[in-house]
Coordinates of N, CA, C and O in Angstrom, one line a residue:
X1 N 107.0 70.9 97.0 CA 106.9 72.2 96.6 C 105.4 72.8 96.9 O 105.3 73.9 97.3
X2 N 104.5 71.9 96.8 CA 103.1 72.3 97.1 C 103.0 72.6 98.6 O 102.3 73.6 99.0
X3 N 103.6 71.8 99.4 CA 103.6 72.0 100.8 C 104.2 73.4 101.2 O 103.7 74.1 102.0
X4 N 105.3 73.7 100.4 CA 106.0 75.0 100.7 C 105.0 76.2 100.3 O 104.9 77.1 101.1
X5 N 104.3 76.0 99.2 CA 103.4 77.1 98.8 C 102.3 77.2 99.9 O 101.9 78.3 100.2
X6 N 101.7 76.1 100.3 CA 100.6 76.2 101.3 C 101.2 76.8 102.6 O 100.5 77.7 103.1
X7 N 102.4 76.4 103.1 CA 102.9 77.0 104.3 C 103.2 78.4 104.1 O 102.9 79.3 105.0
X8 N 103.7 78.9 103.0 CA 103.9 80.3 102.7 C 102.6 81.0 102.6 O 102.6 82.2 103.1
X9 N 101.6 80.5 102.0 CA 100.3 81.1 102.0 C 99.8 81.3 103.4 O 99.2 82.4 103.7
X10 N 99.9 80.3 104.2 CA 99.4 80.5 105.6 C 100.1 81.6 106.3 O 99.5 82.4 107.0
X11 N 101.5 81.7 106.1 CA 102.2 82.7 106.7 C 101.7 84.1 106.2 O 101.5 85.0 107.0
X12 N 101.5 84.2 104.9 CA 101.1 85.5 104.3 C 99.7 85.8 104.9 O 99.5 87.0 105.3
X13 N 98.8 84.9 105.0 CA 97.5 85.2 105.5 C 97.5 85.6 107.0 O 96.8 86.4 107.4
X14 N 98.4 84.9 107.8 CA 98.6 85.3 109.2 C 99.1 86.7 109.3 O 98.7 87.4 110.1
X15 N 100.1 87.0 108.5 CA 100.6 88.4 108.5 C 99.5 89.4 108.2 O 99.4 90.4 108.8
X16 N 98.8 89.1 107.2 CA 97.7 90.0 106.7 C 96.6 90.1 107.8 O 96.2 91.1 108.1
X17 N 96.3 89.0 108.4 CA 95.3 89.0 109.5 C 95.7 89.7 110.7 O 94.9 90.2 111.5
X18 N 97.0 89.8 111.0 CA 97.5 90.5 112.2 C 97.7 91.9 112.0 O 98.0 92.6 112.9
X19 N 97.5 92.4 110.7 CA 97.8 93.9 110.5 C 96.7 94.6 111.3 O 95.6 94.3 111.4
X20 N 97.2 95.7 112.0 CA 96.3 96.6 112.7 C 96.0 97.9 112.1 O 96.9 98.4 111.5
X21 N 94.8 98.4 112.1 CA 94.5 99.7 111.5 C 95.3 100.8 112.3 O 95.5 100.7 113.5
X22 N 95.6 101.8 111.5 CA 96.3 102.9 112.1 C 95.4 103.7 113.0 O 94.2 103.9 112.6
X23 N 95.9 104.2 114.1 CA 95.1 105.1 114.9 C 96.1 106.1 115.5 O 97.3 106.0 115.4
X24 N 95.5 107.1 116.2 CA 96.4 108.1 116.8 C 97.4 107.5 117.8 O 97.1 106.6 118.6
X25 N 98.7 107.8 117.5 CA 99.7 107.4 118.4 C 100.2 106.0 118.2 O 101.1 105.6 118.9
X26 N 99.7 105.3 117.3 CA 100.1 103.9 117.0 C 101.0 103.9 115.8 O 101.1 104.8 115.0
X27 N 101.7 102.8 115.6 CA 102.5 102.6 114.4 C 101.5 102.4 113.3 O 100.7 101.5 113.4
X28 N 101.5 103.1 112.3 CA 100.5 103.0 111.2 C 100.7 101.6 110.5 O 101.8 101.2 110.2
X29 N 99.6 101.0 110.3 CA 99.6 99.7 109.5 C 100.0 99.9 108.1 O 100.5 99.0 107.5
X30 N 100.0 101.1 107.6 CA 100.3 101.4 106.2 C 101.8 101.9 106.1 O 102.3 102.1 105.1
X31 N 102.5 102.0 107.2 CA 103.9 102.4 107.2 C 104.8 101.2 107.3 O 105.1 100.6 108.3
X32 N 105.1 100.7 106.1 CA 105.9 99.4 106.0 C 107.4 99.8 105.9 O 107.8 100.4 104.9
X33 N 108.1 99.4 106.9 CA 109.5 99.8 106.9 C 110.3 98.9 106.0 O 109.9 97.8 105.7
X34 N 111.4 99.4 105.5 CA 112.4 98.6 104.7 C 113.0 97.7 105.6 O 113.0 97.8 106.8
X35 N 113.6 96.6 105.1 CA 114.3 95.6 105.9 C 115.3 96.4 106.8 O 116.1 97.2 106.3
X36 N 115.3 96.1 108.0 CA 116.3 96.6 109.0 C 115.9 98.0 109.5 O 116.5 98.5 110.4
X37 N 114.8 98.6 109.1 CA 114.4 99.9 109.5 C 113.3 99.7 110.6 O 112.6 98.8 110.6
X38 N 113.2 100.7 111.5 CA 112.2 100.7 112.5 C 110.9 101.2 111.8 O 110.9 102.1 110.9
X39 N 109.7 100.8 112.3 CA 108.5 101.3 111.8 C 108.4 102.8 112.0 O 108.9 103.3 113.0
X40 N 107.7 103.5 111.1 CA 107.5 104.9 111.2 C 106.3 105.2 112.0 O 105.2 104.7 111.8
X41 N 106.4 106.1 113.0 CA 105.2 106.5 113.8 C 104.5 107.5 112.9 O 105.0 108.4 112.4
X42 N 103.1 107.3 112.9 CA 102.3 108.2 112.1 C 101.1 108.5 112.9 O 100.3 107.7 113.1
X43 N 100.9 109.8 113.2 CA 99.7 110.2 113.9 C 98.7 110.9 112.9 O 97.5 111.0 113.1
X44 N 99.2 111.2 111.7 CA 98.4 111.9 110.8 C 98.1 110.9 109.6 O 98.8 110.0 109.3
X45 N 97.0 111.1 108.9 CA 96.7 110.3 107.7 C 97.7 110.5 106.6 O 98.4 111.5 106.6
X46 N 97.8 109.5 105.8 CA 98.7 109.5 104.7 C 98.2 110.4 103.6 O 97.0 110.4 103.2
X47 N 99.1 111.2 103.1 CA 98.8 112.2 102.0 C 99.6 111.9 100.7 O 100.7 111.5 100.9
X48 N 99.0 111.9 99.6 CA 99.7 111.8 98.3 C 98.8 112.5 97.3 O 97.7 112.7 97.4
X49 N 99.5 112.9 96.2 CA 98.8 113.6 95.1 C 98.8 112.8 93.8 O 99.3 111.6 93.7
X50 N 98.4 113.4 92.8 CA 98.3 112.8 91.4 C 99.7 112.3 91.0 O 99.7 111.2 90.5
X51 N 100.8 113.0 91.1 CA 102.0 112.5 90.6 C 102.4 111.2 91.3 O 102.9 110.2 90.7
X52 N 102.1 111.0 92.6 CA 102.4 109.8 93.4 C 101.5 108.7 92.9 O 101.9 107.5 92.9
X53 N 100.2 109.0 92.7 CA 99.3 108.0 92.2 C 99.7 107.5 90.8 O 99.7 106.3 90.5
X54 N 100.1 108.4 90.0 CA 100.6 108.0 88.6 C 101.9 107.1 88.8 O 102.1 106.2 88.1
X55 N 102.7 107.5 89.7 CA 104.0 106.8 90.0 C 103.7 105.4 90.5 O 104.3 104.4 90.1
X56 N 102.6 105.3 91.4 CA 102.3 104.0 92.0 C 101.8 103.1 90.8 O 102.1 101.9 90.7
X57 N 101.0 103.7 89.9 CA 100.5 102.9 88.7 C 101.6 102.3 87.9 O 101.7 101.1 87.6
X58 N 102.7 103.2 87.6 CA 103.8 102.7 86.9 C 104.6 101.6 87.7 O 105.0 100.6 87.2
X59 N 104.7 101.9 89.0 CA 105.5 101.0 89.9 C 104.9 99.7 90.0 O 105.5 98.6 90.0
X60 N 103.5 99.6 90.2 CA 102.9 98.3 90.4 C 102.9 97.5 89.1 O 103.0 96.3 89.2
X61 N 102.8 98.2 88.0 CA 102.9 97.5 86.7 C 104.3 96.8 86.6 O 104.5 95.7 86.2
X62 N 105.4 97.7 87.0 CA 106.7 97.1 86.9 C 106.9 95.9 87.9 O 107.5 94.9 87.5
X63 N 106.4 96.0 89.1 CA 106.5 95.0 90.0 C 105.8 93.7 89.5 O 106.3 92.6 89.6
X64 N 104.6 93.9 88.9 CA 103.9 92.7 88.3 C 104.7 92.1 87.2 O 104.8 90.9 87.1
X65 N 105.4 92.9 86.4 CA 106.2 92.3 85.3 C 107.4 91.6 85.9 O 107.7 90.5 85.4
X66 N 108.0 92.1 87.0 CA 109.1 91.3 87.6 C 108.6 90.0 88.2 O 109.3 89.0 88.1
X67 N 107.4 90.0 88.7 CA 106.9 88.7 89.2 C 106.6 87.7 88.1 O 107.0 86.5 88.2
X68 N 106.1 88.2 87.0 CA 105.8 87.3 85.8 C 107.2 86.7 85.3 O 107.3 85.6 85.0
X69 N 108.2 87.6 85.2 CA 109.5 87.1 84.8 C 110.1 86.1 85.7 O 110.7 85.1 85.3
X70 N 109.9 86.3 87.0 CA 110.4 85.4 88.0 C 109.7 84.1 88.0 O 110.3 83.0 88.1
X71 N 108.4 84.1 87.6 CA 107.6 82.9 87.5 C 108.2 82.1 86.3 O 108.3 80.9 86.3
X72 N 108.5 82.7 85.2 CA 109.1 82.1 84.1 C 110.5 81.5 84.4 O 110.8 80.4 84.0
X73 N 111.3 82.2 85.1 CA 112.5 81.7 85.6 C 112.3 80.5 86.5 O 113.1 79.5 86.5
X74 N 111.3 80.5 87.4 CA 111.1 79.4 88.3 C 110.7 78.2 87.5 O 111.1 77.1 87.8
X75 N 109.9 78.4 86.5 CA 109.5 77.2 85.6 C 110.6 76.6 84.9 O 110.6 75.4 84.7
X76 N 111.6 77.5 84.5 CA 112.7 77.0 83.8 C 113.9 76.5 84.7 O 114.8 75.8 84.1
X77 N 113.8 76.8 85.9 CA 114.9 76.4 86.8 C 115.1 74.9 86.9 O 114.1 74.2 87.1
X78 N 116.3 74.4 86.9 CA 116.5 73.0 86.9 C 117.3 72.5 88.2 O 117.4 71.3 88.4
X79 N 117.6 73.5 89.0 CA 118.3 73.1 90.3 C 117.5 73.7 91.5 O 116.7 74.7 91.3
X80 N 117.6 73.2 92.7 CA 117.0 73.8 93.8 C 117.4 75.2 94.1 O 116.6 76.0 94.4
X81 N 118.7 75.5 93.8 CA 119.2 76.8 94.0 C 118.6 77.8 93.0 O 118.2 78.9 93.3
X82 N 118.4 77.3 91.7 CA 117.8 78.1 90.7 C 116.3 78.4 91.0 O 115.8 79.5 90.9
X83 N 115.6 77.4 91.6 CA 114.3 77.6 91.9 C 114.1 78.5 93.1 O 113.3 79.4 93.1
X84 N 115.0 78.4 94.1 CA 115.0 79.3 95.2 C 115.3 80.8 94.8 O 114.6 81.7 95.3
X85 N 116.2 81.0 94.0 CA 116.6 82.3 93.5 C 115.4 82.9 92.7 O 115.0 84.1 92.9
X86 N 114.8 82.1 91.9 CA 113.6 82.6 91.1 C 112.4 82.9 92.0 O 111.7 83.9 91.8
X87 N 112.2 82.1 93.0 CA 111.1 82.3 93.9 C 111.3 83.6 94.7 O 110.4 84.3 94.9
X88 N 112.6 83.8 95.1 CA 112.9 85.0 95.9 C 112.7 86.3 95.0 O 112.4 87.3 95.5
X89 N 112.9 86.1 93.7 CA 112.7 87.3 92.8 C 111.3 87.8 92.8 O 111.1 88.9 92.4
X90 N 110.4 86.9 93.2 CA 109.0 87.3 93.2 C 108.6 88.0 94.4 O 107.5 88.6 94.5
X91 N 109.4 88.0 95.5 CA 109.0 88.6 96.7 C 109.0 90.1 96.7 O 109.8 90.7 95.9
X92 N 108.2 90.7 97.5 CA 108.1 92.1 97.6 C 109.4 92.8 97.8 O 109.7 93.9 97.2
X93 N 110.3 92.2 98.6 CA 111.6 92.8 98.9 C 112.4 93.0 97.6 O 113.2 93.8 97.4
X94 N 112.2 92.1 96.6 CA 112.9 92.2 95.3 C 112.2 93.1 94.3 O 112.8 93.8 93.6
X95 N 110.9 93.1 94.3 CA 110.1 93.8 93.3 C 109.9 95.3 93.7 O 109.9 96.2 92.8
X96 N 109.7 95.6 94.9 CA 109.4 96.9 95.4 C 110.5 97.9 95.0 O 110.1 99.0 94.5
X97 N 111.7 97.7 95.2 CA 112.7 98.7 94.7 C 112.6 99.0 93.3 O 112.8 100.2 92.9
X98 N 112.4 98.0 92.5 CA 112.2 98.2 91.0 C 111.0 99.0 90.7 O 110.9 99.9 89.8
X99 N 109.9 98.8 91.5 CA 108.7 99.5 91.3 C 108.9 101.0 91.6 O 108.4 101.9 91.0
X100 N 109.6 101.3 92.8 CA 110.0 102.6 93.1 C 110.7 103.3 92.1 O 110.5 104.5 91.8
X101 N 111.7 102.6 91.5 CA 112.5 103.3 90.5 C 111.6 103.6 89.3 O 111.7 104.8 88.7
X102 N 110.8 102.7 88.9 CA 109.9 103.0 87.7 C 108.9 104.1 88.1 O 108.6 104.9 87.2
X103 N 108.5 104.2 89.3 CA 107.5 105.2 89.7 C 108.2 106.6 89.8 O 107.5 107.6 89.7
X104 N 109.6 106.6 89.9 CA 110.3 107.9 90.0 C 110.1 108.5 91.4 O 110.1 109.7 91.5
X105 N 109.9 107.7 92.4 CA 109.6 108.2 93.7 C 110.7 107.5 94.6 O 111.0 106.3 94.4
X106 N 111.3 108.2 95.6 CA 112.2 107.6 96.5 C 111.6 106.3 97.1 O 110.3 106.3 97.4
X107 N 112.4 105.3 97.3 CA 111.8 104.0 97.8 C 111.0 104.1 99.1 O 109.9 103.5 99.2
X108 N 111.5 104.9 100.0 CA 110.7 104.9 101.3 C 109.3 105.6 101.1 O 108.4 105.1 101.6
X109 N 109.3 106.6 100.2 CA 108.0 107.2 100.0 C 107.1 106.3 99.1 O 105.9 106.2 99.4
X110 N 107.7 105.6 98.2 CA 106.9 104.6 97.4 C 106.3 103.6 98.3 O 105.2 103.2 98.2
X111 N 107.1 103.0 99.2 CA 106.6 102.1 100.2 C 105.4 102.6 100.9 O 104.4 101.9 101.2
X112 N 105.5 103.9 101.4 CA 104.5 104.5 102.2 C 103.2 104.6 101.3 O 102.1 104.3 101.8
X113 N 103.3 105.2 100.1 CA 102.1 105.4 99.3 C 101.6 104.0 98.8 O 100.3 103.8 99.0
X114 N 102.4 103.1 98.5 CA 102.0 101.8 98.1 C 101.3 101.1 99.2 O 100.2 100.5 99.0
X115 N 101.8 101.1 100.4 CA 101.1 100.5 101.5 C 99.8 101.1 101.8 O 98.8 100.4 102.2
X116 N 99.7 102.4 101.7 CA 98.4 103.1 102.0 C 97.4 102.7 100.9 O 96.2 102.5 101.3
X117 N 97.8 102.6 99.7 CA 96.8 102.3 98.6 C 96.5 100.8 98.8 O 95.3 100.4 98.7
X118 N 97.4 99.9 99.1 CA 97.1 98.5 99.3 C 96.2 98.3 100.5 O 95.3 97.5 100.5
X119 N 96.4 99.1 101.5 CA 95.4 99.0 102.7 C 94.0 99.3 102.3 O 93.1 98.7 102.7
X120 N 93.9 100.4 101.5 CA 92.5 100.8 101.1 C 91.9 99.6 100.3 O 90.8 99.2 100.5
X121 N 92.7 99.1 99.4 CA 92.2 98.0 98.5 C 91.9 96.8 99.3 O 90.9 96.1 99.0
X122 N 92.7 96.4 100.2 CA 92.5 95.2 101.0 C 91.2 95.4 101.8 O 90.4 94.4 101.9
X123 N 91.0 96.5 102.4 CA 89.8 96.7 103.2 C 88.6 96.7 102.3 O 87.6 96.0 102.6
X124 N 88.6 97.3 101.1 CA 87.5 97.2 100.2 C 87.2 95.8 99.8 O 86.1 95.4 99.7
X125 N 88.3 95.0 99.6 CA 88.2 93.6 99.2 C 87.5 92.8 100.4 O 86.5 92.1 100.2
X126 N 88.0 93.0 101.6 CA 87.4 92.4 102.7 C 85.9 92.7 102.9 O 85.1 91.9 103.3
X127 N 85.6 93.9 102.6 CA 84.2 94.4 102.7 C 83.3 94.0 101.5 O 82.1 94.2 101.5
X128 N 83.9 93.3 100.5 CA 83.2 92.9 99.3 C 82.9 94.1 98.3 O 82.0 93.9 97.4
X129 N 83.5 95.1 98.4 CA 83.3 96.3 97.6 C 84.1 96.2 96.2 O 83.8 96.9 95.3
X130 N 85.1 95.3 96.2 CA 85.8 95.0 94.9 C 85.9 93.5 94.9 O 85.9 92.8 95.9
X131 N 86.1 92.9 93.7 CA 86.2 91.5 93.6 C 87.7 91.0 93.5 O 88.2 90.7 92.5
X132 N 88.3 91.2 94.7 CA 89.7 90.8 94.7 C 89.9 89.5 95.4 O 89.1 88.8 95.8
X133 N 91.3 89.2 95.7 CA 91.7 87.9 96.2 C 91.6 87.7 97.7 O 91.9 86.6 98.2
X134 N 91.4 88.8 98.4 CA 91.5 88.8 99.9 C 90.3 88.1 100.5 O 89.2 88.4 100.0
X135 N 90.5 87.3 101.5 CA 89.4 86.7 102.2 C 89.7 86.8 103.7 O 90.8 86.9 104.1
X136 N 88.6 86.9 104.5 CA 88.7 87.0 105.9 C 87.8 86.0 106.6 O 86.6 86.1 106.5
X137 N 88.4 85.1 107.4 CA 87.6 84.2 108.2 C 87.3 84.9 109.5 O 88.2 85.0 110.3
X138 N 86.1 85.4 109.6 CA 85.8 86.2 110.8 C 85.9 85.4 112.1 O 86.0 85.9 113.2
X139 N 85.7 84.1 112.0 CA 85.8 83.3 113.2 C 87.2 83.2 113.8 O 87.4 83.0 115.0
X140 N 88.2 83.4 112.9 CA 89.6 83.3 113.3 C 90.3 84.7 113.4 O 91.4 84.9 113.8
X141 N 89.5 85.8 112.9 CA 90.1 87.1 112.8 C 90.2 87.8 114.2 O 89.3 87.5 115.1
X142 N 91.2 88.6 114.3 CA 91.4 89.4 115.6 C 90.3 90.5 115.6 O 89.7 90.8 114.5
X143 N 90.0 91.0 116.7 CA 89.0 92.1 116.7 C 89.4 93.3 115.8 O 88.5 93.9 115.2
X144 N 90.7 93.6 115.7 CA 91.2 94.7 114.8 C 90.8 94.4 113.4 O 90.3 95.2 112.6
X145 N 91.0 93.1 113.0 CA 90.7 92.7 111.6 C 89.2 92.7 111.4 O 88.7 93.1 110.3
X146 N 88.4 92.3 112.3 CA 87.0 92.4 112.2 C 86.5 93.8 112.1 O 85.5 94.1 111.4
X147 N 87.2 94.7 112.7 CA 86.9 96.2 112.6 C 87.1 96.7 111.2 O 86.4 97.6 110.8
X148 N 87.9 96.1 110.4 CA 88.1 96.5 109.0 C 86.9 96.2 108.2 O 86.8 96.9 107.1
X149 N 86.1 95.3 108.6 CA 84.8 95.1 107.9 C 83.8 96.3 107.9 O 83.0 96.4 107.1
X150 N 84.1 97.2 108.9 CA 83.1 98.3 109.0 C 83.9 99.6 108.9 O 83.2 100.6 108.8
X151 N 85.1 99.6 108.8 CA 85.8 100.9 108.7 C 85.8 101.5 107.3 O 85.5 100.8 106.3
X152 N 86.0 102.8 107.2 CA 86.1 103.5 106.0 C 87.4 103.1 105.3 O 88.5 103.3 105.9
X153 N 87.4 102.5 104.1 CA 88.6 102.0 103.5 C 89.6 103.1 103.2 O 90.8 102.9 103.0
X154 N 89.1 104.4 103.2 CA 90.0 105.5 102.9 C 90.2 106.3 104.2 O 90.8 107.4 104.0
X155 N 89.8 105.8 105.3 CA 90.0 106.6 106.6 C 91.4 106.9 107.0 O 91.6 107.8 107.8
X156 N 92.3 106.2 106.5 CA 93.7 106.4 106.8 C 94.4 107.4 105.9 O 95.6 107.6 106.0
X157 N 93.6 107.9 105.0 CA 94.2 108.8 104.0 C 93.6 110.2 104.3 O 92.5 110.4 104.9
X158 N 94.3 111.3 103.8 CA 93.8 112.6 103.9 C 92.6 112.7 102.9 O 92.6 111.9 102.0
X159 N 91.8 113.7 103.0 CA 90.7 113.9 102.1 C 91.2 114.0 100.7 O 90.6 113.4 99.7
X160 N 92.3 114.7 100.5 CA 92.8 114.9 99.1 C 93.3 113.6 98.5 O 93.0 113.3 97.4
X161 N 94.0 112.8 99.3 CA 94.6 111.5 98.9 C 93.4 110.6 98.6 O 93.4 109.9 97.6
X162 N 92.4 110.6 99.5 CA 91.2 109.7 99.3 C 90.5 110.0 98.0 O 90.1 109.1 97.3
X163 N 90.3 111.3 97.8 CA 89.6 111.7 96.6 C 90.3 111.3 95.3 O 89.8 110.8 94.4
X164 N 91.7 111.5 95.4 CA 92.5 111.1 94.2 C 92.5 109.6 94.0 O 92.4 109.2 92.8
X165 N 92.5 108.8 95.0 CA 92.5 107.4 94.9 C 91.1 106.9 94.4 O 91.1 106.1 93.5
X166 N 90.1 107.5 95.0 CA 88.8 107.1 94.5 C 88.5 107.4 93.0 O 87.9 106.7 92.3
X167 N 89.1 108.5 92.5 CA 89.0 108.9 91.1 C 89.8 108.0 90.2 O 89.6 108.0 89.0
X168 N 90.7 107.1 90.7 CA 91.5 106.2 89.9 C 91.3 104.8 90.2 O 92.0 103.9 89.7
X169 N 90.2 104.5 90.9 CA 89.9 103.0 91.2 C 89.7 102.2 90.0 O 90.3 101.1 90.0
X170 N 89.1 102.7 89.0 CA 88.9 101.8 87.8 C 90.2 101.5 87.1 O 90.3 100.4 86.5
X171 N 91.3 102.2 87.3 CA 92.6 101.9 86.7 C 93.4 101.1 87.7 O 94.2 100.2 87.3
X172 N 93.4 101.5 88.9 CA 94.4 100.9 89.9 C 93.9 99.6 90.5 O 94.8 98.7 90.8
X173 N 92.6 99.5 90.8 CA 92.2 98.2 91.4 C 92.5 96.9 90.5 O 93.0 96.0 91.1
X174 N 92.3 97.0 89.2 CA 92.7 95.8 88.5 C 94.2 95.5 88.5 O 94.6 94.3 88.5
X175 N 95.0 96.5 88.5 CA 96.4 96.3 88.6 C 96.8 95.7 90.0 O 97.6 94.8 90.0
X176 N 96.2 96.2 91.0 CA 96.4 95.6 92.4 C 96.0 94.2 92.5 O 96.7 93.3 92.9
X177 N 94.8 93.9 91.9 CA 94.3 92.5 91.9 C 95.2 91.6 91.2 O 95.5 90.5 91.7
X178 N 95.7 92.0 90.0 CA 96.6 91.2 89.3 C 97.9 90.9 90.0 O 98.3 89.7 90.1
X179 N 98.5 91.9 90.6 CA 99.7 91.7 91.4 C 99.5 90.8 92.6 O 100.2 89.9 92.8
X180 N 98.4 91.0 93.3 CA 98.2 90.2 94.5 C 97.9 88.8 94.1 O 98.4 87.9 94.8
X181 N 97.2 88.5 93.1 CA 96.8 87.2 92.7 C 98.2 86.5 92.3 O 98.4 85.3 92.6
X182 N 99.0 87.2 91.7 CA 100.3 86.6 91.3 C 101.2 86.3 92.5 O 101.9 85.3 92.5
X183 N 101.2 87.2 93.4 CA 102.1 87.0 94.5 C 101.5 86.1 95.6 O 102.3 85.3 96.2
X184 N 100.2 86.1 95.8 CA 99.6 85.2 96.8 C 99.8 83.8 96.2 O 100.1 82.8 97.0
X185 N 99.6 83.6 95.0 CA 99.7 82.2 94.4 C 101.2 81.7 94.4 O 101.3 80.5 94.4
X186 N 102.1 82.6 94.6 CA 103.5 82.2 94.6 C 103.9 81.8 96.0 O 105.0 81.2 96.2
X187 N 103.1 82.0 97.0 CA 103.6 81.7 98.4 C 103.1 80.4 98.8 O 102.2 79.8 98.3

């Protein structure tokens, strides 16, 4: 089981390390498609307002609660199938739709807003601007990932969205950190 967690953590870190920043004409790193969907082309920064930030807050709290419930089910599972089902209940694919529902935002839009917010927080964490769980080994990082160490964490957002997010950092960053710590520990 420990080997599975280590292997899953390595996969998670590789996926995170391979993420590319959004630029003109490229597939936005913050446009996370649903399973089976093609990535969304984005030439413009992501925009969202107060209602979507409030929705994200409700959604990430819901997702975190689902992860905690899944951890309890995992601890109580007595069969390999039960453990597998509980472990899968912790995955983003399982929690994100419930987060979108709690947010009151269509799932595709919740994914977009959530991904943009998470990108900002990940970048801030890599830069040491927040005390989160993300780490970056610059010796192994791609040039694109090394670039995140110097980029504006809010550069992929419109000025309105960036200002709104900056105004809620004290509320949202701790929620994001809690969610990420729970989910990274589960892989």
